[in-house]
Amino acid sequence: MRVLVEAPQHSGLTGPLDYLAHQPLPPGTMVRVPLGRRTVTGVVWDALADEVAQGWDLAPLKPVIEVLPDLPPMPLVWRQLIKFASAYYQRSLGEMAMMVLPPELRQLDAVQWARRFKRLNKALAQAPEAAQAPEALPELTPEQQVVLDALARSASAQSASDGAAAMPSSTFLLWGSTGSGKTEVYLRQADRALQAGRQVLLMVPEINLTPQLEARVAARFAGRHIVSLHSGLTPAQRLRNWMLAHLGEADIVLGTRLAVFTPLPRLGLVVVDEEHDPSYKQQDGARYSARDLAVYRGQLEKVPVILGSATPSLETWFNALPQAEGGAGRYQRLTMPSRVGQGSMPRVRRLDLSREPKPRPGQEAPPLAQALLDAIAERIDRGEQSLVLLNRRGYAPVLQCSDCGWKSECPQCSAWRVFHKVDRTLRCHHCGLTDRVPRACPNCGNLDIHPIGRGTEKLEEQLAAALPGARVGRIDADVTKLKGALEDKLASVHAGEVDILVGTQMVAKGHDFRRITLVAAVNPDAALFASDFRAAERQFALLLQAAGRAGRDASVAQGSEMWVQTWHPDHPLYAALARYDYESFARQQLKERESAGLPPYAHLAMLRAEAKTQEAAQGFLEEAARLVEELAAGLGGILLYPPVPTAVQRVANIERAQMLIEAGSRPALQRLLSRSTQTWLALAQQHRPRGLVRWAVDVDPLAI
């Protein structure tokens, strides 16, 4: 019996281990097995082939200790998904399989599980009560109807082609303006799947988008089993919801990126909302892309996958472009350019900061240009709301001494500690190190240490001072830590208790603020000249999503505005934003990517190393490159770049470096990585005495 157990890639246990079973167990069965001195949970992967088992001495094999009762085996499609993700993202099978299961499930023995299943069974036996009648369906716009008709035609064509009643295996890009009603399309298509007796997986990028979507789905599908899966749940809640999905009892699963691995025996539809969002890419451990795995899962299960966005990622856009237009032609593109209710997108106004009066020496610049402050004041007088976007939390990015130049550097990281005025602390947003603000400069004793720059906390304070009487609220990670805090903050905005909402990117997407008619971007220029090749794409998406928060009520949409405070008003990014011309922006970006040999025209992987010194980290990467140079040359079209420090070189006293691997073809890159893994594992063991802490491969990295 071959069983997968949790084993990280660097352990060398890359596949299933062999155990004896008293009786045949079907693949996917959850068992408890001995591993060293521990007893761990594992998944039966497959049985030993008869010809192999007959030639082996089975005496040294340890027996399976117990089987978790009443738990259906993990389905074949789930195992295929795990196998693909393990191979593609270069992680061990056991690590990938056990990582995606609920943590509590991995910790229970058979007796504990039996008790837990009894309690779960009560929940499973209780049919959901319809607390209210299903809501009346809104009238569809012509564009929504066209999209739904296209989805229906695709389903009919697929059924006709394979002679089965299965849902189609097509992947669709739903490219719709903010406020165009993409969610209504999701719900209508979900209803079609539910009526056919299927389950629906609806994915969102971040937890803060889940509660409002859950409320809307619950109102639409009263009487249906609807569960959420995300990191904000308690272990018991997560296990219960996962079991409802696995047993086929949950009709709709709402979740963040890990939900893509949820076993669903009746899956009929997958929706990935805001598909462009980087939150769908796991940034540690197994660095998988949930969006890409959702597409692969749709192909495995022959169900439709809808990728929705107003600003698709360039990879998705390229896949949805017809081959005649230079694209891959893999996805079907469906468009909804108009807002619901005949509303229009806000007018974009570019405010040139170079023409603003310069502050006198020693005087701090105002939080916003006077023209923008006046525009916000007018909105307040009319009973309307404004959103001011600053993607930097805290009071100020750094404290500085006016005499000796000391700055609040983190002693453990290559970064500044951020000043938080509310609790008078200096916090590192990388390692979490927090100290009280010193009374005087630690270097020279000078009492004049002052904040440099501006974060959301300071902007909130300055706006309250600049516009007396205005009710200023703030939403960022600092004020939404406690459970329920985000919901309370959003409720106060919806209730009209806030005139000006200051926030980071967490309020720029997905929220339906009906009273906001003005959005202002305070400091968007930093991304224009960043070294990250995706910076412009992300900034355009953020600004367009933020603009979409204004004028969502058609009665006030005509006067809504998006203000951009910039030193570069003529930059092509802002010019495209002013026209809401994503197509021309994407065309230009793809042209630059093609000439530079960047995705989607090339395929990348990053070999990352962490060590006690930068020399040790780069030394490992240099030797790793040398060992596979010949293999890379033989595969053709593969470049190994010299190792360099990461953007934030040191975090928590650990030095970090990376080496970029570029390939013209995805299969060639995968062959290189799969054939190099054992070589790099052995090399890592040699380098551990020299200070290497850990290493990892990041396939399709988001930043280089």
XYZ file of C-alpha atoms in Angstrom:
704
model
C 0.000 0.000 0.000
C 1.514 3.338 -1.036
C 0.647 6.271 1.253
C 1.359 9.988 0.956
C 2.448 11.688 4.171
C 3.391 15.292 4.824
C 7.016 15.682 3.783
C 8.524 18.936 2.541
C 10.535 18.961 -0.671
C 13.892 19.339 1.100
C 13.314 16.134 3.138
C 13.975 14.031 0.044
C 10.687 12.109 0.490
C 9.180 13.218 -2.794
C 6.692 10.381 -3.333
C 4.454 7.941 -1.456
C 5.838 5.564 1.185
C 5.112 1.844 1.334
C 3.016 0.330 4.142
C 1.218 -2.946 4.777
C -2.574 -3.002 4.964
C -4.658 -5.825 6.435
C -7.194 -5.346 3.654
C -7.213 -3.557 0.305
C -7.983 0.135 0.675
C -9.212 2.263 -2.230
C -6.950 5.121 -3.379
C -7.830 8.369 -1.623
C -8.582 6.716 1.740
C -7.400 8.714 4.766
C -5.278 6.608 7.130
C -2.997 6.919 10.151
C 0.485 5.494 9.665
C 3.786 5.406 11.595
C 6.507 7.805 10.420
C 9.647 7.575 12.513
C 8.535 7.949 16.116
C 5.324 9.738 15.174
C 1.930 8.656 13.967
C 0.716 10.858 11.134
C -2.254 11.168 8.810
C -1.762 10.127 5.216
C -3.644 9.495 1.982
C -3.597 6.116 0.257
C -2.192 6.943 -3.155
C -2.236 3.560 -4.865
C -1.578 -0.135 -4.280
C 1.731 -1.839 -4.986
C 1.719 -3.510 -8.390
C 1.444 -7.289 -8.047
C 4.665 -7.954 -9.922
C 6.501 -5.468 -7.669
C 4.974 -6.774 -4.445
C 5.805 -10.386 -5.379
C 9.491 -9.566 -5.704
C 9.779 -7.631 -2.445
C 10.552 -8.649 1.100
C 7.527 -7.112 2.805
C 8.687 -7.909 6.336
C 10.385 -4.516 6.953
C 7.212 -2.602 5.971
C 5.228 -1.086 8.817
C 1.460 -1.649 8.865
C -1.225 0.997 8.489
C -2.369 1.742 12.048
C -5.978 2.753 11.369
C -8.390 4.083 8.786
C -10.402 7.237 9.459
C -13.975 5.893 9.529
C -16.940 7.271 7.575
C -14.712 9.520 5.490
C -15.180 8.932 1.748
C -11.946 8.487 -0.224
C -10.575 11.549 -1.949
C -11.857 11.419 -5.546
C -9.731 10.613 -8.593
C -9.969 14.164 -9.960
C -8.629 15.553 -6.656
C -5.651 13.183 -6.847
C -5.014 14.182 -10.460
C -5.080 17.862 -9.467
C -2.630 17.233 -6.610
C -0.330 15.263 -8.914
C -0.304 18.036 -11.518
C 0.244 20.822 -8.953
C 3.048 18.861 -7.297
C 4.863 18.321 -10.588
C 4.288 21.783 -12.050
C 5.199 23.763 -8.922
C 8.055 21.417 -7.979
C 6.825 20.323 -4.560
C 6.646 16.850 -3.074
C 3.392 14.948 -3.545
C 2.946 14.491 0.197
C 3.528 18.149 0.990
C 1.013 19.261 -1.641
C -1.635 16.701 -0.696
C -1.545 17.299 3.043
C -1.146 21.076 2.800
C -4.541 21.485 1.124
C -6.480 19.433 3.688
C -8.056 21.081 6.763
C -5.428 21.272 9.547
C -7.771 19.662 12.083
C -8.354 16.668 9.816
C -4.608 16.025 9.743
C -4.432 15.957 13.554
C -7.305 13.599 14.450
C -6.951 9.878 15.065
C -9.739 7.409 14.263
C -11.457 7.700 17.661
C -11.322 11.496 17.692
C -12.529 11.588 14.110
C -15.463 9.270 14.891
C -16.558 11.602 17.684
C -16.115 14.644 15.469
C -18.005 13.003 12.598
C -20.947 12.309 14.908
C -21.224 16.035 15.609
C -20.714 16.835 11.946
C -23.410 14.353 11.049
C -25.962 16.389 12.964
C -25.064 19.427 10.897
C -25.171 17.372 7.717
C -28.624 16.039 8.589
C -30.059 19.503 9.133
C -31.446 20.909 5.921
C -30.802 24.638 5.594
C -33.832 26.709 6.420
C -35.071 29.290 3.977
C -35.214 32.316 6.258
C -36.731 34.349 3.496
C -38.180 33.917 0.074
C -35.651 34.053 -2.764
C -35.085 37.615 -3.879
C -36.664 38.921 -7.055
C -34.284 38.662 -9.980
C -33.083 41.981 -11.372
C -33.721 42.692 -15.016
C -30.768 41.728 -17.158
C -28.963 44.292 -19.263
C -28.625 43.485 -22.966
C -24.905 42.799 -22.448
C -25.561 40.392 -19.577
C -28.123 38.568 -21.706
C -25.672 38.247 -24.602
C -23.038 36.775 -22.272
C -25.463 34.291 -20.702
C -26.704 33.251 -24.143
C -23.101 32.631 -25.249
C -22.492 30.488 -22.154
C -25.669 28.519 -22.881
C -24.678 27.976 -26.513
C -21.275 26.721 -25.443
C -22.923 24.235 -23.064
C -25.230 22.996 -25.826
C -22.367 22.655 -28.299
C -20.303 20.668 -25.806
C -23.215 18.364 -24.998
C -23.862 17.771 -28.678
C -20.208 17.060 -29.402
C -19.672 14.427 -26.725
C -23.207 13.091 -26.481
C -23.226 13.567 -22.707
C -25.036 15.869 -20.347
C -21.776 17.144 -18.878
C -21.079 20.833 -18.609
C -18.627 22.255 -21.191
C -14.889 22.292 -20.702
C -14.510 25.863 -21.972
C -12.658 28.638 -20.175
C -14.184 32.092 -20.506
C -12.766 35.525 -19.808
C -15.636 37.746 -18.664
C -14.188 41.196 -19.320
C -16.631 43.645 -17.832
C -16.393 47.227 -16.674
C -16.621 47.819 -12.927
C -20.317 48.012 -12.170
C -21.293 46.139 -15.342
C -22.965 43.346 -13.396
C -20.436 40.513 -13.601
C -21.666 39.123 -10.273
C -25.192 38.816 -11.654
C -23.805 36.736 -14.520
C -22.014 34.509 -12.012
C -25.249 34.011 -10.053
C -27.363 33.251 -13.137
C -24.814 30.746 -14.403
C -24.543 29.256 -10.911
C -28.313 28.801 -10.888
C -28.080 26.851 -14.158
C -25.503 24.528 -12.591
C -27.577 24.087 -9.427
C -30.703 23.323 -11.439
C -28.702 20.580 -13.167
C -27.848 19.082 -9.762
C -24.259 20.356 -9.767
C -22.076 22.199 -7.246
C -20.512 25.620 -7.771
C -17.066 26.857 -6.713
C -16.931 30.653 -6.523
C -13.499 32.068 -5.730
C -12.549 35.566 -4.559
C -9.016 36.902 -4.019
C -9.264 38.130 -0.418
C -11.178 37.362 2.770
C -12.620 40.869 3.031
C -14.619 40.282 -0.166
C -16.161 37.036 1.122
C -18.793 38.273 3.645
C -20.582 40.657 1.277
C -20.574 38.112 -1.548
C -21.770 35.430 0.857
C -24.694 37.646 1.876
C -25.640 38.247 -1.735
C -25.400 34.563 -2.647
C -27.422 33.582 0.434
C -30.160 36.060 -0.516
C -30.292 34.707 -4.049
C -30.155 31.010 -3.177
C -32.225 30.784 0.004
C -32.584 27.163 1.078
C -29.317 26.044 -0.512
C -26.262 24.838 1.404
C -23.683 27.647 1.067
C -20.299 27.372 2.799
C -17.163 29.509 2.919
C -13.554 28.338 2.973
C -10.826 30.811 3.916
C -8.183 31.418 6.563
C -10.505 33.568 8.678
C -12.474 30.511 9.814
C -11.753 28.568 12.993
C -10.286 25.079 12.452
C -13.636 23.521 13.416
C -15.569 25.740 10.980
C -13.147 25.015 8.184
C -13.351 21.241 8.751
C -17.159 21.330 8.861
C -17.455 23.355 5.649
C -14.851 21.218 3.890
C -16.763 18.064 4.845
C -20.036 19.527 3.560
C -18.313 20.125 0.235
C -16.561 16.728 0.143
C -19.778 14.836 0.909
C -21.616 16.709 -1.831
C -23.942 18.418 0.669
C -22.729 21.968 -0.032
C -24.276 23.439 -3.151
C -22.049 26.522 -3.361
C -18.529 26.940 -1.992
C -17.184 30.479 -1.614
C -13.481 30.611 -0.988
C -10.087 32.169 -1.414
C -7.163 30.530 -3.225
C -6.945 27.301 -1.170
C -10.571 26.515 -2.073
C -9.418 25.443 -5.553
C -8.375 22.118 -3.982
C -11.753 21.449 -2.340
C -13.108 18.010 -3.303
C -16.514 18.509 -4.962
C -18.142 15.329 -6.284
C -20.790 17.206 -8.319
C -18.789 20.163 -9.595
C -20.531 21.988 -12.428
C -19.056 25.501 -12.517
C -15.910 27.335 -11.389
C -15.836 31.143 -11.131
C -12.641 33.095 -10.396
C -13.653 36.682 -9.619
C -11.026 39.440 -10.020
C -8.816 36.860 -11.709
C -5.989 39.363 -12.130
C -5.473 39.754 -8.389
C -1.998 38.691 -7.148
C -3.599 37.210 -4.014
C -4.403 34.112 -6.064
C -0.663 33.279 -6.076
C 0.643 31.602 -2.936
C 3.844 33.342 -1.842
C 5.398 30.727 0.449
C 5.613 26.948 0.678
C 4.050 25.503 -2.453
C 3.872 28.644 -4.590
C 0.862 27.710 -6.703
C -1.483 29.927 -8.725
C -5.097 29.177 -7.780
C -6.341 30.857 -10.957
C -4.237 28.644 -13.206
C -5.153 25.529 -11.223
C -8.834 26.470 -11.523
C -8.458 26.455 -15.308
C -6.697 23.082 -15.180
C -9.375 21.685 -12.863
C -12.082 22.828 -15.270
C -10.344 20.860 -18.023
C -10.062 17.782 -15.810
C -13.712 17.821 -14.779
C -15.059 19.121 -18.109
C -16.847 22.046 -16.487
C -16.870 25.715 -17.513
C -14.480 28.142 -15.817
C -15.320 31.856 -15.804
C -12.441 34.257 -15.164
C -13.918 37.661 -14.365
C -12.162 41.028 -14.319
C -12.372 44.626 -15.469
C -8.578 44.569 -15.857
C -7.514 41.031 -16.804
C -3.972 39.911 -16.182
C -1.920 40.169 -19.350
C -1.451 36.392 -19.398
C -5.229 35.865 -19.346
C -5.755 38.620 -21.923
C -3.159 36.990 -24.190
C -4.897 33.610 -23.816
C -8.221 35.216 -24.742
C -6.877 37.086 -27.790
C -7.591 35.310 -31.093
C -4.535 33.932 -32.856
C -5.247 36.309 -35.732
C -4.580 39.179 -33.304
C -1.352 37.695 -31.978
C -2.858 35.881 -29.012
C -3.095 32.233 -27.990
C -6.823 31.840 -28.612
C -7.220 29.413 -25.701
C -10.076 31.205 -23.908
C -13.372 32.637 -25.140
C -13.701 36.362 -24.410
C -17.077 37.756 -23.353
C -17.394 41.525 -22.916
C -19.648 43.825 -20.901
C -18.296 47.368 -21.350
C -21.326 49.261 -19.974
C -22.416 49.874 -16.402
C -25.759 48.643 -15.115
C -28.491 51.297 -15.120
C -26.975 53.364 -17.916
C -24.435 54.753 -15.463
C -21.079 55.993 -16.707
C -17.580 55.602 -15.347
C -16.298 58.648 -13.462
C -14.454 61.330 -15.353
C -10.701 61.046 -14.772
C -8.962 64.294 -13.822
C -5.170 64.381 -13.754
C -3.905 66.934 -11.258
C -0.359 68.115 -12.100
C 1.526 68.520 -8.817
C 4.337 70.428 -10.536
C 1.927 73.357 -10.934
C 0.912 73.434 -7.283
C 2.381 76.082 -4.944
C 5.529 74.815 -3.242
C 5.472 74.758 0.570
C 7.825 77.164 2.325
C 10.996 75.750 3.941
C 10.045 73.837 7.068
C 6.382 73.793 6.062
C 4.753 70.464 5.299
C 2.948 69.967 2.014
C -0.844 69.755 2.340
C -2.390 66.258 2.188
C -4.140 67.024 -1.097
C -3.971 69.810 -3.639
C -6.370 72.666 -2.860
C -8.491 72.008 -5.939
C -9.013 68.427 -4.808
C -9.845 69.498 -1.246
C -12.416 71.910 -2.660
C -13.945 69.162 -4.796
C -14.253 66.885 -1.755
C -15.840 69.710 0.258
C -18.440 70.154 -2.487
C -19.305 66.453 -2.288
C -19.758 66.718 1.462
C -22.099 69.684 1.032
C -24.196 67.591 -1.363
C -24.353 64.659 1.067
C -22.069 62.514 -1.085
C -19.006 60.502 -0.079
C -15.385 60.468 -1.248
C -12.749 57.751 -1.244
C -9.080 58.728 -0.881
C -6.697 55.935 -1.850
C -3.193 55.714 -0.382
C -1.633 52.277 -0.558
C 0.595 52.745 2.482
C -0.590 52.061 6.017
C 0.728 53.546 9.228
C 1.333 57.206 10.078
C 4.649 57.629 8.275
C 7.041 55.223 6.519
C 10.002 56.312 8.653
C 11.103 58.486 11.584
C 14.228 60.620 11.201
C 16.483 62.673 13.439
C 16.950 66.241 12.204
C 20.511 66.440 13.625
C 22.393 63.213 12.878
C 20.104 61.750 10.214
C 19.215 58.587 12.195
C 16.243 56.729 10.706
C 13.983 54.065 12.158
C 15.691 51.142 10.439
C 14.655 47.621 11.417
C 17.626 45.863 13.060
C 16.465 42.542 11.602
C 15.489 43.560 8.048
C 16.651 45.678 5.142
C 13.672 47.966 5.653
C 12.440 50.903 7.698
C 10.140 50.470 10.651
C 6.875 52.311 10.102
C 5.671 54.898 12.622
C 2.172 54.195 13.970
C 0.961 57.221 15.901
C -2.185 55.655 17.411
C -0.193 53.427 19.762
C 3.149 55.298 19.461
C 5.027 52.325 18.021
C 7.592 51.591 15.348
C 6.626 48.428 13.471
C 8.423 46.434 10.816
C 5.861 45.264 8.286
C 8.198 42.438 7.211
C 9.233 40.666 10.434
C 6.728 42.216 12.849
C 9.319 43.665 15.248
C 7.580 46.376 17.306
C 9.048 48.892 19.769
C 7.832 52.025 21.474
C 8.807 55.267 19.776
C 12.010 56.561 21.452
C 11.738 59.860 23.361
C 14.995 61.023 21.784
C 17.275 59.997 18.951
C 19.029 56.719 19.915
C 22.215 57.980 18.211
C 22.675 61.552 19.422
C 19.952 62.180 22.001
C 18.279 64.924 19.950
C 14.621 65.362 20.921
C 13.632 66.457 17.421
C 12.796 63.209 15.657
C 10.036 63.631 13.132
C 8.031 61.524 10.645
C 8.962 61.489 6.966
C 6.330 60.705 4.369
C 2.672 59.903 4.786
C 0.569 56.806 5.463
C -3.180 56.327 5.793
C -3.128 57.148 9.511
C -1.532 60.540 8.896
C -3.692 61.238 5.851
C -6.806 60.620 7.944
C -5.563 63.110 10.541
C -4.618 65.749 7.948
C -7.943 65.518 6.113
C -9.834 65.934 9.367
C -7.801 69.094 10.044
C -8.109 70.437 6.486
C -11.879 69.883 6.320
C -13.257 70.638 9.801
C -16.579 68.969 10.429
C -16.006 66.237 7.859
C -16.489 62.718 9.151
C -13.301 60.903 8.132
C -13.022 57.125 8.357
C -10.174 54.748 7.611
C -10.021 51.152 6.421
C -6.682 49.364 6.303
C -5.074 46.285 7.822
C -4.409 48.103 11.113
C -8.029 48.978 11.945
C -9.536 45.703 10.708
C -7.457 43.206 12.702
C -10.220 42.168 15.094
C -12.985 39.825 14.001
C -15.953 41.776 12.687
C -14.044 45.082 12.518
C -14.066 45.228 8.723
C -17.785 44.516 8.541
C -18.454 47.282 11.083
C -16.340 49.776 9.146
C -18.014 48.928 5.845
C -21.457 49.146 7.445
C -20.742 52.682 8.659
C -19.724 53.698 5.126
C -22.862 52.163 3.604
C -25.000 53.858 6.263
C -23.659 57.269 5.262
C -21.851 57.847 8.573
C -18.569 58.638 6.776
C -17.965 61.591 4.457
C -14.374 60.738 3.480
C -13.067 57.194 3.483
C -9.282 56.837 3.564
C -8.064 53.384 2.606
C -5.486 51.119 1.070
C -6.054 48.749 -1.834
C -8.356 46.604 0.312
C -11.194 49.104 -0.309
C -10.407 49.645 -3.986
C -11.950 46.478 -5.348
C -15.163 44.547 -5.103
C -17.078 46.879 -2.776
C -20.379 48.406 -3.847
C -20.345 51.890 -2.277
C -23.535 53.520 -3.539
C -22.868 57.034 -2.171
C -19.251 57.515 -3.261
C -18.995 59.924 -6.171
C -15.344 60.971 -5.949
C -12.207 58.834 -5.753
C -8.735 60.314 -5.361
C -5.379 58.550 -5.762
C -2.852 60.380 -3.590
C 0.537 58.899 -4.395
C 0.348 56.618 -7.449
C 3.617 57.573 -9.175
C 5.922 55.124 -7.378
C 4.831 52.212 -9.574
C 5.578 54.045 -12.831
C 9.324 53.506 -12.635
C 9.574 50.322 -10.548
C 11.962 47.547 -11.570
C 9.179 44.950 -11.399
C 7.943 44.345 -14.940
C 4.383 43.859 -13.653
C 4.261 47.150 -11.727
C 2.473 49.142 -14.451
C -0.070 46.365 -14.982
C -0.862 46.213 -11.258
C -1.071 49.975 -10.906
C -3.429 50.339 -13.854
C -5.633 47.600 -12.396
C -5.638 49.205 -8.940
C -6.507 52.682 -10.233
C -9.229 51.444 -12.566
C -10.708 49.281 -9.812
C -10.597 52.262 -7.448
C -12.296 54.462 -10.034
C -15.009 51.834 -10.223
C -16.010 52.559 -6.618
C -17.382 55.958 -7.714
C -20.728 56.587 -9.362
C -22.138 53.080 -8.925
C -25.563 54.622 -8.334
C -26.781 55.722 -11.751
C -28.619 58.706 -10.235
C -25.298 60.356 -9.324
C -22.965 58.636 -11.772
C -22.970 61.496 -14.293
C -21.096 63.802 -11.924
C -18.668 61.280 -10.476
C -14.924 61.851 -10.746
C -11.598 60.088 -10.348
C -8.739 62.435 -9.370
C -5.121 61.381 -9.869
C -2.517 63.497 -8.059
C 0.672 63.030 -10.079
C 3.978 64.568 -11.073
C 3.674 62.834 -14.459
C 0.200 63.642 -15.829
C 1.210 62.792 -19.413
C 2.409 59.284 -18.603
C 0.848 56.723 -21.008
C -0.622 54.779 -18.088
C -2.646 57.789 -16.917
C -3.614 58.641 -20.497
C -5.040 55.128 -20.967
C -6.777 55.355 -17.595
C -8.412 58.661 -18.560
C -9.966 56.911 -21.583
C -10.648 53.676 -19.677
C -8.867 52.081 -22.591
C -7.646 48.787 -21.227
C -7.275 47.353 -24.735
C -4.672 49.899 -25.849
C -2.895 49.658 -22.489
C -2.732 45.860 -22.796
C -1.608 46.082 -26.416
C 1.273 48.386 -25.509
C 2.271 46.290 -22.505
C 2.229 43.071 -24.538
C 4.352 44.721 -27.206
C 6.936 45.695 -24.564
C 6.813 42.215 -23.035
C 7.358 40.557 -26.402
C 10.368 42.718 -27.228
C 11.855 42.095 -23.769
C 11.158 38.346 -23.797
C 8.873 38.442 -20.762
C 5.662 36.504 -19.959
C 3.448 35.565 -21.686
C 6.089 35.295 -24.457
C 8.554 33.531 -22.168
C 8.270 31.265 -19.145
C 10.023 32.001 -15.882
C 11.011 30.281 -12.672
C 12.885 31.709 -9.726
C 15.287 29.690 -7.611
C 15.279 31.344 -4.188
C 17.687 30.807 -1.318
C 17.755 31.999 2.291
C 20.889 31.821 4.388
C 22.622 33.339 7.379
C 24.772 35.459 5.057
C 24.246 36.868 1.579
C 27.443 35.134 0.475
C 26.048 31.757 1.521
C 22.740 32.367 -0.255
C 24.359 33.473 -3.496
C 27.023 30.769 -3.226
C 24.343 28.077 -3.210
C 22.610 29.628 -6.230
C 25.859 29.988 -8.186
C 26.726 26.330 -7.659
C 23.136 25.287 -8.414
C 23.403 27.066 -11.769
C 26.796 25.542 -12.533
C 25.526 22.004 -11.889
C 22.684 22.298 -14.421
C 24.367 24.463 -17.066
C 24.982 21.493 -19.352
C 21.414 20.240 -18.939
C 20.016 23.715 -19.701
C 22.169 23.997 -22.822
C 20.988 20.596 -24.032
C 17.323 21.530 -23.634
C 17.857 24.743 -25.633
C 16.427 28.205 -25.182
C 17.037 28.366 -21.417
C 18.885 31.213 -19.709
C 20.243 31.090 -16.156
C 20.754 34.629 -14.858
C 23.352 35.495 -12.212
C 22.094 35.388 -8.591
C 21.119 38.720 -7.022
C 19.743 39.826 -3.633
C 15.949 40.101 -3.401
C 14.301 43.536 -3.271
C 14.160 43.301 0.534
C 17.473 41.607 1.064
C 17.271 40.723 4.773
C 14.139 39.694 6.711
C 14.241 38.557 10.353
C 18.057 38.359 10.158
C 17.917 35.938 7.232
C 19.590 36.980 3.977
C 17.689 36.266 0.764
C 18.853 35.894 -2.840
C 17.325 34.659 -6.070
C 18.285 33.370 -9.507
C 16.024 33.853 -12.517
C 15.531 31.015 -15.004
C 14.023 31.961 -18.370
C 12.818 29.553 -21.054
C 11.235 29.983 -24.439
C 9.032 26.941 -23.921
C 7.132 25.769 -20.855
C 7.916 22.041 -21.402
C 11.644 22.797 -21.577
C 11.472 24.742 -18.315
C 9.555 21.937 -16.615
C 12.062 19.341 -17.823
C 14.943 21.386 -16.465
C 13.307 21.836 -13.067
C 12.183 18.231 -12.666
C 15.610 16.860 -13.634
C 17.440 19.340 -11.394
C 15.469 18.811 -8.192
C 17.473 15.852 -6.858
C 20.725 17.600 -7.755
C 19.691 20.707 -5.842
C 18.444 18.643 -2.883
C 21.878 17.027 -2.561
C 23.592 20.396 -3.007
C 21.466 21.939 -0.252
C 22.624 19.259 2.196
C 26.243 20.183 1.415
C 25.545 23.892 1.913
C 23.663 23.665 5.215
C 26.888 23.685 7.285
C 27.881 26.809 5.318
C 24.804 28.728 6.436
C 22.059 27.800 3.957
C 18.679 27.905 5.723
C 16.251 26.898 2.956
C 15.703 27.028 -0.779
C 12.679 26.839 -3.051
C 11.609 26.988 -6.669
C 8.955 29.551 -7.609
C 7.365 28.684 -10.970
C 5.666 31.600 -12.782
C 6.833 34.160 -10.187
C 4.858 37.379 -9.887
C 7.937 39.559 -9.454
C 11.563 39.299 -10.574
